[in-house]
């Protein structure tokens, strides 16, 4: 039973570039949430996808966008990268079909460094 | 929106003693409160969660209590062991905001030999 998998594990970009991060949810899960975790901080909610639509969004600019595919996997895209976008990007999956407030399980994250 | 405050930011306890981490939340509609443990360089792992219809939940050496009136909840770890050293995050989720989870800033727990 595969858990949440993310790719790539590490990524180095320069300011102004664009990046795409990928996430495959845990088997049986239908919902994917993305978080940004700066060093020494708690994860900050970016957005959540369910049934291929953005269900909820946190306080992040439009430079952050996402997508969910029919197989429930998801991508996070960030345009016009800034130095402040350097962080660990975490994906978490859950099964919304099981009702509200289902436990979220995290992947290992993608460490994004902006030079 | 929801705001979660967590304290202390750092906690050192002697091996075998108990550790308590406290959190408060602002949204009275929040009804789900998970706790995550994150070891250095690893993913956050769900260790216990509690829903608003329950005041206390226990799983071996870990327990969580919830006071809905005061809007605070706590994590209790008894008989601490070296492997309990990690960063612990509390979080809260509200159905009004489609169950998005808001995290506290974390508590770094050191278990002293």
CSV table of C-alpha atoms in Angstrom, one decimal:
chain,number,residue,atom,x,y,z
A,1,UNK,CA,0.0,0.0,0.0
A,2,UNK,CA,1.9,3.0,-1.3
A,3,UNK,CA,1.8,6.1,0.8
A,4,UNK,CA,1.9,9.7,-0.5
A,5,UNK,CA,4.8,10.2,-2.9
A,6,UNK,CA,6.2,13.5,-4.1
A,7,UNK,CA,8.7,14.4,-6.9
A,8,UNK,CA,11.3,15.7,-7.2
A,9,UNK,CA,12.8,15.5,-3.7
A,10,UNK,CA,15.0,18.5,-4.3
A,11,UNK,CA,15.0,21.3,-6.8
A,12,UNK,CA,17.1,24.4,-7.4
A,13,UNK,CA,15.7,27.3,-9.4
A,14,UNK,CA,16.6,31.0,-10.0
A,15,UNK,CA,14.4,34.0,-9.4
A,16,UNK,CA,11.8,34.5,-12.1
A,17,UNK,CA,11.7,30.9,-13.2
A,18,UNK,CA,8.7,28.6,-13.0
A,19,UNK,CA,8.4,25.2,-11.2
A,20,UNK,CA,6.1,22.2,-11.2
A,21,UNK,CA,5.9,19.8,-8.2
A,22,UNK,CA,4.1,16.5,-8.3
A,23,UNK,CA,2.2,14.4,-5.8
A,24,UNK,CA,0.6,11.0,-5.9
A,25,UNK,CA,-1.9,10.4,-3.1
A,26,UNK,CA,-2.1,7.4,-0.8
A,27,UNK,CA,-4.0,4.6,-2.3
A,28,UNK,CA,-7.7,5.0,-1.7
A,29,UNK,CA,-7.5,8.8,-1.1
A,30,UNK,CA,-9.3,11.3,-3.3
A,31,UNK,CA,-8.2,14.7,-2.0
A,32,UNK,CA,-4.9,16.4,-2.1
A,33,UNK,CA,-3.7,19.4,-0.1
A,34,UNK,CA,-0.5,21.4,-0.6
A,35,UNK,CA,1.4,23.1,2.2
A,36,UNK,CA,4.5,25.4,2.3
A,37,UNK,CA,6.8,24.8,5.3
A,38,UNK,CA,9.5,27.5,5.8
A,39,UNK,CA,12.5,26.5,8.0
A,40,UNK,CA,11.5,26.4,11.6
A,41,UNK,CA,7.8,27.0,10.9
A,42,UNK,CA,4.6,25.0,10.8
A,43,UNK,CA,3.1,24.0,7.4
A,44,UNK,CA,1.0,26.7,5.8
A,45,UNK,CA,-2.0,25.7,3.8
A,46,UNK,CA,-1.8,26.6,0.1
A,47,UNK,CA,-4.8,24.9,-1.4
A,48,UNK,CA,-6.8,21.7,-1.6
A,49,UNK,CA,-8.0,19.8,-4.6
A,50,UNK,CA,-11.0,17.4,-4.8
A,51,UNK,CA,-12.8,16.1,-7.9
A,52,UNK,CA,-10.2,18.0,-10.0
A,53,UNK,CA,-11.3,21.3,-8.6
A,54,UNK,CA,-9.8,23.7,-6.1
A,55,UNK,CA,-11.9,23.3,-3.0
A,56,UNK,CA,-10.3,25.7,-0.6
A,57,UNK,CA,-7.4,28.2,-0.8
A,58,UNK,CA,-5.0,29.8,1.7
A,59,UNK,CA,-3.4,33.2,1.6
A,60,UNK,CA,-1.1,32.6,-1.3
A,61,UNK,CA,-0.8,34.8,-4.4
A,62,UNK,CA,-2.1,33.7,-7.8
A,63,UNK,CA,1.5,32.8,-8.8
A,64,UNK,CA,0.7,29.5,-6.9
A,65,UNK,CA,-1.7,27.3,-9.0
A,66,UNK,CA,-2.5,23.7,-9.1
A,67,UNK,CA,-4.2,20.9,-10.8
A,68,UNK,CA,-5.7,17.5,-10.0
A,69,UNK,CA,-5.9,14.7,-12.5
A,70,UNK,CA,-8.6,12.0,-12.9
A,71,UNK,CA,-6.3,9.5,-11.1
A,72,UNK,CA,-6.3,11.9,-8.1
A,73,UNK,CA,-2.6,12.9,-8.5
A,74,UNK,CA,-1.8,16.6,-8.3
A,75,UNK,CA,0.6,19.3,-9.4
A,76,UNK,CA,1.6,22.5,-7.8
A,77,UNK,CA,2.9,25.2,-10.1
A,78,UNK,CA,4.7,28.4,-9.0
A,79,UNK,CA,5.4,31.1,-11.5
A,80,UNK,CA,7.8,34.1,-11.2
A,81,UNK,CA,9.8,32.5,-8.4
A,82,UNK,CA,10.9,34.8,-5.5
A,83,UNK,CA,13.7,34.1,-3.0
A,84,UNK,CA,11.0,33.9,-0.4
A,85,UNK,CA,9.5,30.9,-2.1
A,86,UNK,CA,12.4,28.7,-0.8
A,87,UNK,CA,10.8,26.2,1.4
A,88,UNK,CA,9.7,22.6,1.8
A,89,UNK,CA,6.6,21.9,-0.1
A,90,UNK,CA,4.4,19.2,1.4
A,91,UNK,CA,1.6,17.3,-0.2
A,92,UNK,CA,-1.0,15.6,2.0
A,93,UNK,CA,-3.8,13.3,0.9
A,94,UNK,CA,-7.1,12.3,2.6
A,95,UNK,CA,-10.4,10.5,1.7
A,96,UNK,CA,-13.1,13.1,1.6
A,97,UNK,CA,-15.6,10.5,0.6
A,98,UNK,CA,-15.3,9.2,4.2
A,99,UNK,CA,-16.9,12.4,5.5
A,100,UNK,CA,-15.6,15.6,6.9
A,101,UNK,CA,-12.3,15.9,8.7
A,102,UNK,CA,-10.6,12.8,7.5
A,103,UNK,CA,-6.9,12.4,8.6
A,104,UNK,CA,-4.4,13.9,6.2
A,105,UNK,CA,-1.2,11.9,5.5
A,106,UNK,CA,1.9,13.7,4.3
A,107,UNK,CA,4.5,12.9,1.7
A,108,UNK,CA,8.2,13.5,2.2
A,109,UNK,CA,8.1,16.9,0.5
A,110,UNK,CA,10.0,18.7,-2.2
A,111,UNK,CA,12.8,21.0,-1.0
A,112,UNK,CA,12.8,24.0,-3.3
A,113,UNK,CA,15.7,26.4,-3.2
A,114,UNK,CA,15.7,29.7,-5.1
A,115,UNK,CA,19.0,31.3,-5.9
B,1,UNK,CA,-10.0,32.7,9.5
B,2,UNK,CA,-8.7,30.2,12.0
B,3,UNK,CA,-5.6,31.0,14.0
B,4,UNK,CA,-3.7,28.4,16.1
B,5,UNK,CA,-1.3,29.4,18.8
B,6,UNK,CA,1.1,26.8,20.3
B,7,UNK,CA,3.4,26.9,23.3
B,8,UNK,CA,6.1,26.4,24.4
B,9,UNK,CA,8.2,26.8,21.3
B,10,UNK,CA,10.9,24.6,22.9
B,11,UNK,CA,10.6,22.1,25.7
B,12,UNK,CA,13.2,20.0,27.4
B,13,UNK,CA,12.2,17.2,29.8
B,14,UNK,CA,14.2,14.4,31.5
B,15,UNK,CA,13.7,11.0,30.1
B,16,UNK,CA,10.9,9.2,31.8
B,17,UNK,CA,9.1,12.5,32.8
B,18,UNK,CA,6.0,13.8,31.2
B,19,UNK,CA,5.7,16.5,28.5
B,20,UNK,CA,2.7,18.8,27.9
B,21,UNK,CA,2.2,21.0,24.8
B,22,UNK,CA,-0.7,23.5,24.7
B,23,UNK,CA,-2.6,25.1,21.9
B,24,UNK,CA,-5.4,27.6,21.5
B,25,UNK,CA,-7.6,28.2,18.5
B,26,UNK,CA,-9.8,31.1,17.5
B,27,UNK,CA,-12.6,29.7,15.4
B,28,UNK,CA,-15.3,28.3,17.6
B,29,UNK,CA,-16.6,26.3,14.6
B,30,UNK,CA,-13.4,24.2,14.5
B,31,UNK,CA,-14.2,20.6,15.2
B,32,UNK,CA,-11.1,18.5,14.3
B,33,UNK,CA,-7.7,18.8,16.0
B,34,UNK,CA,-4.8,16.6,14.8
B,35,UNK,CA,-1.3,16.5,16.2
B,36,UNK,CA,1.7,15.8,14.1
B,37,UNK,CA,5.2,14.7,14.9
B,38,UNK,CA,8.0,15.8,12.6
B,39,UNK,CA,11.5,14.4,13.0
B,40,UNK,CA,14.4,16.2,11.4
B,41,UNK,CA,14.3,16.0,7.6
B,42,UNK,CA,11.2,13.8,7.6
B,43,UNK,CA,7.5,14.2,6.9
B,44,UNK,CA,5.0,15.2,9.5
B,45,UNK,CA,3.3,12.1,10.9
B,46,UNK,CA,-0.1,12.1,12.4
B,47,UNK,CA,0.2,10.7,16.0
B,48,UNK,CA,-3.3,11.4,17.4
B,49,UNK,CA,-6.4,13.4,16.6
B,50,UNK,CA,-9.5,14.4,18.5
B,51,UNK,CA,-12.9,15.6,17.4
B,52,UNK,CA,-15.0,18.2,19.1
B,53,UNK,CA,-17.6,15.7,20.4
B,54,UNK,CA,-14.9,14.1,22.6
B,55,UNK,CA,-13.1,15.7,25.6
B,56,UNK,CA,-10.1,13.3,25.8
B,57,UNK,CA,-8.5,10.6,23.8
B,58,UNK,CA,-5.6,8.3,24.7
B,59,UNK,CA,-3.3,6.1,22.7
B,60,UNK,CA,-0.7,4.3,24.8
B,61,UNK,CA,1.7,7.0,26.2
B,62,UNK,CA,0.0,9.9,24.3
B,63,UNK,CA,-3.2,11.7,25.2
B,64,UNK,CA,-5.0,14.7,24.0
B,65,UNK,CA,-7.5,16.8,25.9
B,66,UNK,CA,-9.9,19.4,24.4
B,67,UNK,CA,-11.7,22.2,26.2
B,68,UNK,CA,-14.2,23.7,23.7
B,69,UNK,CA,-15.4,26.4,26.0
B,70,UNK,CA,-11.9,27.8,26.5
B,71,UNK,CA,-10.9,26.9,22.9
B,72,UNK,CA,-7.7,25.1,23.9
B,73,UNK,CA,-6.3,21.6,23.5
B,74,UNK,CA,-3.2,19.9,24.8
B,75,UNK,CA,-0.9,17.0,24.0
B,76,UNK,CA,0.4,14.9,26.9
B,77,UNK,CA,3.3,12.5,26.5
B,78,UNK,CA,4.0,10.3,29.5
B,79,UNK,CA,7.2,8.2,30.3
B,80,UNK,CA,9.1,10.1,27.6
B,81,UNK,CA,11.7,8.2,25.6
B,82,UNK,CA,14.7,9.5,23.5
B,83,UNK,CA,12.7,8.7,20.3
B,84,UNK,CA,10.1,11.2,21.4
B,85,UNK,CA,12.6,14.0,20.5
B,86,UNK,CA,11.1,15.9,17.5
B,87,UNK,CA,9.0,18.9,16.6
B,88,UNK,CA,5.3,18.6,17.4
B,89,UNK,CA,2.6,20.5,15.6
B,90,UNK,CA,-1.0,21.0,16.7
B,91,UNK,CA,-3.6,21.9,14.2
B,92,UNK,CA,-7.3,22.8,13.8
B,93,UNK,CA,-9.8,22.4,11.1
B,94,UNK,CA,-13.2,24.0,10.6
B,95,UNK,CA,-16.1,22.8,8.4
B,96,UNK,CA,-16.9,26.4,7.6
B,97,UNK,CA,-13.6,26.6,5.7
B,98,UNK,CA,-14.0,23.2,4.0
B,99,UNK,CA,-11.8,21.4,6.6
B,100,UNK,CA,-8.6,23.2,5.6
B,101,UNK,CA,-6.1,22.5,8.4
B,102,UNK,CA,-4.3,25.4,10.1
B,103,UNK,CA,-1.1,24.5,12.0
B,104,UNK,CA,0.6,26.0,15.0
B,105,UNK,CA,4.2,27.0,14.8
B,106,UNK,CA,5.5,23.9,16.5
B,107,UNK,CA,7.2,22.8,19.7
B,108,UNK,CA,10.7,21.4,19.6
B,109,UNK,CA,10.8,18.7,22.3
B,110,UNK,CA,14.2,17.6,23.6
B,111,UNK,CA,14.3,14.4,25.8
B,112,UNK,CA,17.4,14.7,28.1
B,113,UNK,CA,19.2,11.5,29.1
